[in-house]
JSON list of N, CA and C in Angstrom, two decimals:
[
{"chain": "A", "resi": 1, "resn": "MET", "atom": "N", "xyz": [1.02, -1.38, 0.05]},
{"chain": "A", "resi": 1, "resn": "MET", "atom": "CA", "xyz": [0.20, -0.20, 0.08]},
{"chain": "A", "resi": 1, "resn": "MET", "atom": "C", "xyz": [0.76, 1.43, -0.20]},
{"chain": "A", "resi": 2, "resn": "PRO", "atom": "N", "xyz": [0.86, 2.09, -0.98]},
{"chain": "A", "resi": 2, "resn": "PRO", "atom": "CA", "xyz": [1.33, 3.17, -1.04]},
{"chain": "A", "resi": 2, "resn": "PRO", "atom": "C", "xyz": [1.28, 4.49, -0.09]},
{"chain": "A", "resi": 3, "resn": "THR", "atom": "N", "xyz": [2.25, 4.91, 0.53]},
{"chain": "A", "resi": 3, "resn": "THR", "atom": "CA", "xyz": [2.10, 5.90, 1.71]},
{"chain": "A", "resi": 3, "resn": "THR", "atom": "C", "xyz": [2.46, 7.21, 0.93]},
{"chain": "A", "resi": 4, "resn": "HIS", "atom": "N", "xyz": [2.01, 8.60, 1.61]},
{"chain": "A", "resi": 4, "resn": "HIS", "atom": "CA", "xyz": [2.14, 9.66, 1.39]},
{"chain": "A", "resi": 4, "resn": "HIS", "atom": "C", "xyz": [3.29, 10.39, 2.36]},
{"chain": "A", "resi": 5, "resn": "GLY", "atom": "N", "xyz": [4.47, 10.29, 1.82]},
{"chain": "A", "resi": 5, "resn": "GLY", "atom": "CA", "xyz": [5.36, 10.89, 2.67]},
{"chain": "A", "resi": 5, "resn": "GLY", "atom": "C", "xyz": [6.63, 9.63, 3.33]},
{"chain": "A", "resi": 6, "resn": "SER", "atom": "N", "xyz": [7.27, 10.02, 3.76]},
{"chain": "A", "resi": 6, "resn": "SER", "atom": "CA", "xyz": [8.33, 8.94, 4.51]},
{"chain": "A", "resi": 6, "resn": "SER", "atom": "C", "xyz": [7.48, 8.85, 5.91]},
{"chain": "A", "resi": 7, "resn": "LEU", "atom": "N", "xyz": [7.34, 7.48, 6.47]},
{"chain": "A", "resi": 7, "resn": "LEU", "atom": "CA", "xyz": [7.11, 7.01, 7.42]},
{"chain": "A", "resi": 7, "resn": "LEU", "atom": "C", "xyz": [7.90, 7.56, 8.54]},
{"chain": "A", "resi": 8, "resn": "THR", "atom": "N", "xyz": [9.12, 7.89, 8.58]},
{"chain": "A", "resi": 8, "resn": "THR", "atom": "CA", "xyz": [10.08, 7.96, 9.32]},
{"chain": "A", "resi": 8, "resn": "THR", "atom": "C", "xyz": [9.97, 9.76, 10.16]},
{"chain": "A", "resi": 9, "resn": "LYS", "atom": "N", "xyz": [9.21, 10.29, 9.39]},
{"chain": "A", "resi": 9, "resn": "LYS", "atom": "CA", "xyz": [9.10, 11.60, 9.31]},
{"chain": "A", "resi": 9, "resn": "LYS", "atom": "C", "xyz": [7.79, 11.69, 10.09]},
{"chain": "A", "resi": 10, "resn": "ALA", "atom": "N", "xyz": [6.84, 10.58, 10.40]},
{"chain": "A", "resi": 10, "resn": "ALA", "atom": "CA", "xyz": [5.66, 11.19, 11.04]},
{"chain": "A", "resi": 10, "resn": "ALA", "atom": "C", "xyz": [5.78, 11.79, 12.69]},
{"chain": "A", "resi": 11, "resn": "GLY", "atom": "N", "xyz": [4.97, 12.62, 12.58]},
{"chain": "A", "resi": 11, "resn": "GLY", "atom": "CA", "xyz": [4.84, 13.04, 13.88]},
{"chain": "A", "resi": 11, "resn": "GLY", "atom": "C", "xyz": [6.07, 14.29, 13.92]},
{"chain": "A", "resi": 12, "resn": "LYS", "atom": "N", "xyz": [6.44, 14.62, 13.04]},
{"chain": "A", "resi": 12, "resn": "LYS", "atom": "CA", "xyz": [7.80, 15.29, 13.23]},
{"chain": "A", "resi": 12, "resn": "LYS", "atom": "C", "xyz": [7.29, 16.49, 14.09]},
{"chain": "A", "resi": 13, "resn": "VAL", "atom": "N", "xyz": [6.23, 17.66, 13.28]},
{"chain": "A", "resi": 13, "resn": "VAL", "atom": "CA", "xyz": [5.76, 18.73, 13.44]},
{"chain": "A", "resi": 13, "resn": "VAL", "atom": "C", "xyz": [5.04, 18.73, 15.06]},
{"chain": "A", "resi": 14, "resn": "ARG", "atom": "N", "xyz": [4.35, 17.75, 15.45]},
{"chain": "A", "resi": 14, "resn": "ARG", "atom": "CA", "xyz": [3.72, 17.77, 16.64]},
{"chain": "A", "resi": 14, "resn": "ARG", "atom": "C", "xyz": [4.80, 17.85, 17.62]},
{"chain": "A", "resi": 15, "resn": "SER", "atom": "N", "xyz": [5.79, 16.92, 17.37]},
{"chain": "A", "resi": 15, "resn": "SER", "atom": "CA", "xyz": [6.86, 16.94, 18.36]},
{"chain": "A", "resi": 15, "resn": "SER", "atom": "C", "xyz": [7.58, 17.88, 18.53]},
{"chain": "A", "resi": 16, "resn": "GLN", "atom": "N", "xyz": [7.46, 18.80, 17.55]},
{"chain": "A", "resi": 16, "resn": "GLN", "atom": "CA", "xyz": [8.48, 20.41, 17.80]},
{"chain": "A", "resi": 16, "resn": "GLN", "atom": "C", "xyz": [7.80, 21.28, 18.32]},
{"chain": "A", "resi": 17, "resn": "THR", "atom": "N", "xyz": [6.70, 21.15, 18.19]},
{"chain": "A", "resi": 17, "resn": "THR", "atom": "CA", "xyz": [5.54, 22.39, 18.60]},
{"chain": "A", "resi": 17, "resn": "THR", "atom": "C", "xyz": [5.55, 22.59, 20.21]},
{"chain": "A", "resi": 18, "resn": "PRO", "atom": "N", "xyz": [5.91, 23.89, 20.65]},
{"chain": "A", "resi": 18, "resn": "PRO", "atom": "CA", "xyz": [5.69, 24.00, 22.14]},
{"chain": "A", "resi": 18, "resn": "PRO", "atom": "C", "xyz": [4.62, 23.50, 22.76]},
{"chain": "A", "resi": 19, "resn": "LYS", "atom": "N", "xyz": [4.61, 23.09, 24.16]},
{"chain": "A", "resi": 19, "resn": "LYS", "atom": "CA", "xyz": [3.19, 22.57, 24.51]},
{"chain": "A", "resi": 19, "resn": "LYS", "atom": "C", "xyz": [2.64, 23.87, 25.47]},
{"chain": "A", "resi": 20, "resn": "ILE", "atom": "N", "xyz": [1.58, 24.38, 25.05]},
{"chain": "A", "resi": 20, "resn": "ILE", "atom": "CA", "xyz": [1.48, 25.28, 25.83]},
{"chain": "A", "resi": 20, "resn": "ILE", "atom": "C", "xyz": [-0.03, 24.91, 26.96]},
{"chain": "A", "resi": 21, "resn": "PRO", "atom": "N", "xyz": [-0.46, 25.64, 28.18]},
{"chain": "A", "resi": 21, "resn": "PRO", "atom": "CA", "xyz": [-1.53, 25.02, 29.02]},
{"chain": "A", "resi": 21, "resn": "PRO", "atom": "C", "xyz": [-2.50, 25.16, 28.54]},
{"chain": "A", "resi": 22, "resn": "PRO", "atom": "N", "xyz": [-3.61, 24.40, 28.71]},
{"chain": "A", "resi": 22, "resn": "PRO", "atom": "CA", "xyz": [-4.72, 25.10, 27.96]},
{"chain": "A", "resi": 22, "resn": "PRO", "atom": "C", "xyz": [-5.59, 26.13, 28.86]},
{"chain": "A", "resi": 23, "resn": "LYS", "atom": "N", "xyz": [-6.33, 27.04, 27.91]},
{"chain": "A", "resi": 23, "resn": "LYS", "atom": "CA", "xyz": [-7.45, 28.00, 29.14]},
{"chain": "A", "resi": 23, "resn": "LYS", "atom": "C", "xyz": [-8.28, 27.02, 29.84]},
{"chain": "A", "resi": 24, "resn": "PRO", "atom": "N", "xyz": [-8.24, 27.94, 31.01]},
{"chain": "A", "resi": 24, "resn": "PRO", "atom": "CA", "xyz": [-9.70, 27.30, 31.70]},
{"chain": "A", "resi": 24, "resn": "PRO", "atom": "C", "xyz": [-10.95, 27.56, 30.98]},
{"chain": "A", "resi": 25, "resn": "ARG", "atom": "N", "xyz": [-11.94, 26.48, 30.87]},
{"chain": "A", "resi": 25, "resn": "ARG", "atom": "CA", "xyz": [-12.99, 27.00, 30.54]},
{"chain": "A", "resi": 25, "resn": "ARG", "atom": "C", "xyz": [-14.32, 27.83, 31.34]},
{"chain": "A", "resi": 26, "resn": "LYS", "atom": "N", "xyz": [-14.61, 28.59, 30.42]},
{"chain": "A", "resi": 26, "resn": "LYS", "atom": "CA", "xyz": [-15.70, 29.56, 31.55]},
{"chain": "A", "resi": 26, "resn": "LYS", "atom": "C", "xyz": [-16.96, 28.78, 31.41]},
{"chain": "A", "resi": 27, "resn": "ASN", "atom": "N", "xyz": [-17.66, 28.08, 30.73]},
{"chain": "A", "resi": 27, "resn": "ASN", "atom": "CA", "xyz": [-18.73, 27.37, 30.77]},
{"chain": "A", "resi": 27, "resn": "ASN", "atom": "C", "xyz": [-18.84, 25.95, 30.93]},
{"chain": "A", "resi": 28, "resn": "LYS", "atom": "N", "xyz": [-19.78, 25.48, 31.41]},
{"chain": "A", "resi": 28, "resn": "LYS", "atom": "CA", "xyz": [-19.97, 23.70, 31.43]},
{"chain": "A", "resi": 28, "resn": "LYS", "atom": "C", "xyz": [-20.24, 23.17, 29.97]},
{"chain": "A", "resi": 29, "resn": "PRO", "atom": "N", "xyz": [-20.28, 21.92, 29.82]},
{"chain": "A", "resi": 29, "resn": "PRO", "atom": "CA", "xyz": [-20.70, 21.71, 28.79]},
{"chain": "A", "resi": 29, "resn": "PRO", "atom": "C", "xyz": [-22.34, 21.63, 28.72]},
{"chain": "A", "resi": 30, "resn": "PRO", "atom": "N", "xyz": [-22.79, 21.69, 27.70]},
{"chain": "A", "resi": 30, "resn": "PRO", "atom": "CA", "xyz": [-23.89, 22.10, 27.42]},
{"chain": "A", "resi": 30, "resn": "PRO", "atom": "C", "xyz": [-24.72, 20.75, 28.54]},
{"chain": "A", "resi": 31, "resn": "ARG", "atom": "N", "xyz": [-24.65, 19.55, 27.96]},
{"chain": "A", "resi": 31, "resn": "ARG", "atom": "CA", "xyz": [-25.25, 18.03, 28.68]},
{"chain": "A", "resi": 31, "resn": "ARG", "atom": "C", "xyz": [-25.34, 18.64, 30.02]},
{"chain": "A", "resi": 32, "resn": "VAL", "atom": "N", "xyz": [-23.94, 18.98, 31.06]},
{"chain": "A", "resi": 32, "resn": "VAL", "atom": "CA", "xyz": [-23.99, 19.07, 32.02]},
{"chain": "A", "resi": 32, "resn": "VAL", "atom": "C", "xyz": [-24.94, 20.45, 32.50]},
{"chain": "A", "resi": 33, "resn": "ARG", "atom": "N", "xyz": [-24.61, 21.66, 32.19]},
{"chain": "A", "resi": 33, "resn": "ARG", "atom": "CA", "xyz": [-25.52, 22.63, 32.28]},
{"chain": "A", "resi": 33, "resn": "ARG", "atom": "C", "xyz": [-26.80, 22.47, 32.23]},
{"chain": "A", "resi": 34, "resn": "ASN", "atom": "N", "xyz": [-27.31, 21.73, 31.18]},
{"chain": "A", "resi": 34, "resn": "ASN", "atom": "CA", "xyz": [-28.88, 21.34, 31.09]},
{"chain": "A", "resi": 34, "resn": "ASN", "atom": "C", "xyz": [-29.38, 20.69, 32.17]},
{"chain": "A", "resi": 35, "resn": "ARG", "atom": "N", "xyz": [-28.56, 19.70, 32.79]},
{"chain": "A", "resi": 35, "resn": "ARG", "atom": "CA", "xyz": [-29.14, 19.03, 33.79]},
{"chain": "A", "resi": 35, "resn": "ARG", "atom": "C", "xyz": [-29.00, 19.79, 34.93]},
{"chain": "A", "resi": 36, "resn": "VAL", "atom": "N", "xyz": [-28.06, 20.91, 35.46]},
{"chain": "A", "resi": 36, "resn": "VAL", "atom": "CA", "xyz": [-28.43, 22.02, 36.44]},
{"chain": "A", "resi": 36, "resn": "VAL", "atom": "C", "xyz": [-29.21, 22.47, 36.18]},
{"chain": "A", "resi": 37, "resn": "GLU", "atom": "N", "xyz": [-29.73, 23.26, 34.86]},
{"chain": "A", "resi": 37, "resn": "GLU", "atom": "CA", "xyz": [-30.60, 23.73, 34.81]},
{"chain": "A", "resi": 37, "resn": "GLU", "atom": "C", "xyz": [-31.89, 22.95, 35.42]},
{"chain": "A", "resi": 38, "resn": "TYR", "atom": "N", "xyz": [-32.22, 21.82, 35.07]},
{"chain": "A", "resi": 38, "resn": "TYR", "atom": "CA", "xyz": [-33.37, 21.03, 34.96]},
{"chain": "A", "resi": 38, "resn": "TYR", "atom": "C", "xyz": [-33.21, 20.89, 36.88]},
{"chain": "A", "resi": 39, "resn": "VAL", "atom": "N", "xyz": [-32.51, 20.17, 37.28]},
{"chain": "A", "resi": 39, "resn": "VAL", "atom": "CA", "xyz": [-32.77, 20.55, 38.69]},
{"chain": "A", "resi": 39, "resn": "VAL", "atom": "C", "xyz": [-32.86, 21.71, 39.14]},
{"chain": "A", "resi": 40, "resn": "ARG", "atom": "N", "xyz": [-32.49, 22.65, 38.72]},
{"chain": "A", "resi": 40, "resn": "ARG", "atom": "CA", "xyz": [-32.40, 24.00, 39.60]},
{"chain": "A", "resi": 40, "resn": "ARG", "atom": "C", "xyz": [-33.70, 24.69, 39.63]},
{"chain": "A", "resi": 41, "resn": "ARG", "atom": "N", "xyz": [-34.52, 24.68, 38.30]},
{"chain": "A", "resi": 41, "resn": "ARG", "atom": "CA", "xyz": [-36.04, 24.84, 37.97]},
{"chain": "A", "resi": 41, "resn": "ARG", "atom": "C", "xyz": [-37.21, 23.92, 38.17]},
{"chain": "A", "resi": 42, "resn": "PHE", "atom": "N", "xyz": [-36.73, 22.46, 38.04]},
{"chain": "A", "resi": 42, "resn": "PHE", "atom": "CA", "xyz": [-37.90, 21.42, 38.24]},
{"chain": "A", "resi": 42, "resn": "PHE", "atom": "C", "xyz": [-37.95, 21.15, 39.66]},
{"chain": "A", "resi": 43, "resn": "MET", "atom": "N", "xyz": [-36.57, 20.56, 39.95]},
{"chain": "A", "resi": 43, "resn": "MET", "atom": "CA", "xyz": [-36.82, 19.38, 41.13]},
{"chain": "A", "resi": 43, "resn": "MET", "atom": "C", "xyz": [-36.71, 20.44, 42.22]},
{"chain": "A", "resi": 44, "resn": "LYS", "atom": "N", "xyz": [-36.18, 21.37, 42.41]},
{"chain": "A", "resi": 44, "resn": "LYS", "atom": "CA", "xyz": [-36.14, 22.02, 43.72]},
{"chain": "A", "resi": 44, "resn": "LYS", "atom": "C", "xyz": [-37.60, 22.94, 44.10]},
{"chain": "A", "resi": 45, "resn": "ALA", "atom": "N", "xyz": [-38.06, 23.17, 42.57]},
{"chain": "A", "resi": 45, "resn": "ALA", "atom": "CA", "xyz": [-39.33, 23.76, 42.76]},
{"chain": "A", "resi": 45, "resn": "ALA", "atom": "C", "xyz": [-40.34, 22.99, 42.99]},
{"chain": "A", "resi": 46, "resn": "GLN", "atom": "N", "xyz": [-40.13, 21.87, 42.44]},
{"chain": "A", "resi": 46, "resn": "GLN", "atom": "CA", "xyz": [-41.22, 20.45, 43.09]},
{"chain": "A", "resi": 46, "resn": "GLN", "atom": "C", "xyz": [-41.22, 20.39, 44.66]},
{"chain": "A", "resi": 47, "resn": "ALA", "atom": "N", "xyz": [-39.76, 20.16, 44.74]},
{"chain": "A", "resi": 47, "resn": "ALA", "atom": "CA", "xyz": [-39.51, 19.98, 46.61]},
{"chain": "A", "resi": 47, "resn": "ALA", "atom": "C", "xyz": [-40.11, 21.09, 47.28]},
{"chain": "A", "resi": 48, "resn": "VAL", "atom": "N", "xyz": [-39.99, 22.78, 46.77]},
{"chain": "A", "resi": 48, "resn": "VAL", "atom": "CA", "xyz": [-40.65, 23.64, 47.56]},
{"chain": "A", "resi": 48, "resn": "VAL", "atom": "C", "xyz": [-41.91, 23.61, 47.63]},
{"chain": "A", "resi": 49, "resn": "ALA", "atom": "N", "xyz": [-42.85, 23.21, 46.44]},
{"chain": "A", "resi": 49, "resn": "ALA", "atom": "CA", "xyz": [-44.22, 23.06, 46.33]},
{"chain": "A", "resi": 49, "resn": "ALA", "atom": "C", "xyz": [-44.63, 22.16, 47.41]},
{"chain": "A", "resi": 50, "resn": "GLU", "atom": "N", "xyz": [-44.06, 20.75, 47.47]},
{"chain": "A", "resi": 50, "resn": "GLU", "atom": "CA", "xyz": [-44.39, 19.84, 48.42]},
{"chain": "A", "resi": 50, "resn": "GLU", "atom": "C", "xyz": [-44.25, 20.13, 49.76]},
{"chain": "A", "resi": 51, "resn": "SER", "atom": "N", "xyz": [-43.43, 20.83, 50.19]},
{"chain": "A", "resi": 51, "resn": "SER", "atom": "CA", "xyz": [-43.23, 21.27, 51.24]},
{"chain": "A", "resi": 51, "resn": "SER", "atom": "C", "xyz": [-44.09, 22.21, 51.83]},
{"chain": "A", "resi": 52, "resn": "VAL", "atom": "N", "xyz": [-44.61, 23.21, 51.15]},
{"chain": "A", "resi": 52, "resn": "VAL", "atom": "CA", "xyz": [-45.81, 24.08, 51.78]},
{"chain": "A", "resi": 52, "resn": "VAL", "atom": "C", "xyz": [-46.73, 23.27, 52.20]},
{"chain": "A", "resi": 53, "resn": "PRO", "atom": "N", "xyz": [-47.36, 23.69, 53.32]},
{"chain": "A", "resi": 53, "resn": "PRO", "atom": "CA", "xyz": [-48.48, 23.04, 53.68]},
{"chain": "A", "resi": 53, "resn": "PRO", "atom": "C", "xyz": [-49.90, 24.01, 52.94]},
{"chain": "A", "resi": 54, "resn": "SER", "atom": "N", "xyz": [-50.55, 23.09, 52.68]},
{"chain": "A", "resi": 54, "resn": "SER", "atom": "CA", "xyz": [-51.80, 23.53, 52.06]},
{"chain": "A", "resi": 54, "resn": "SER", "atom": "C", "xyz": [-53.15, 23.63, 52.71]}
]
């Protein structure tokens, strides 16, 4: 199977690139954020409604 370029040079650029620390994320991923919003809006509101004497 033919290759595009020499296999001895594989990964050359990546290994020479200086490693920089990642920037901190300011937002949570949408899956986590949606779960937090759901708990805050519905589960806590439901718990408050159940605890109020009628």
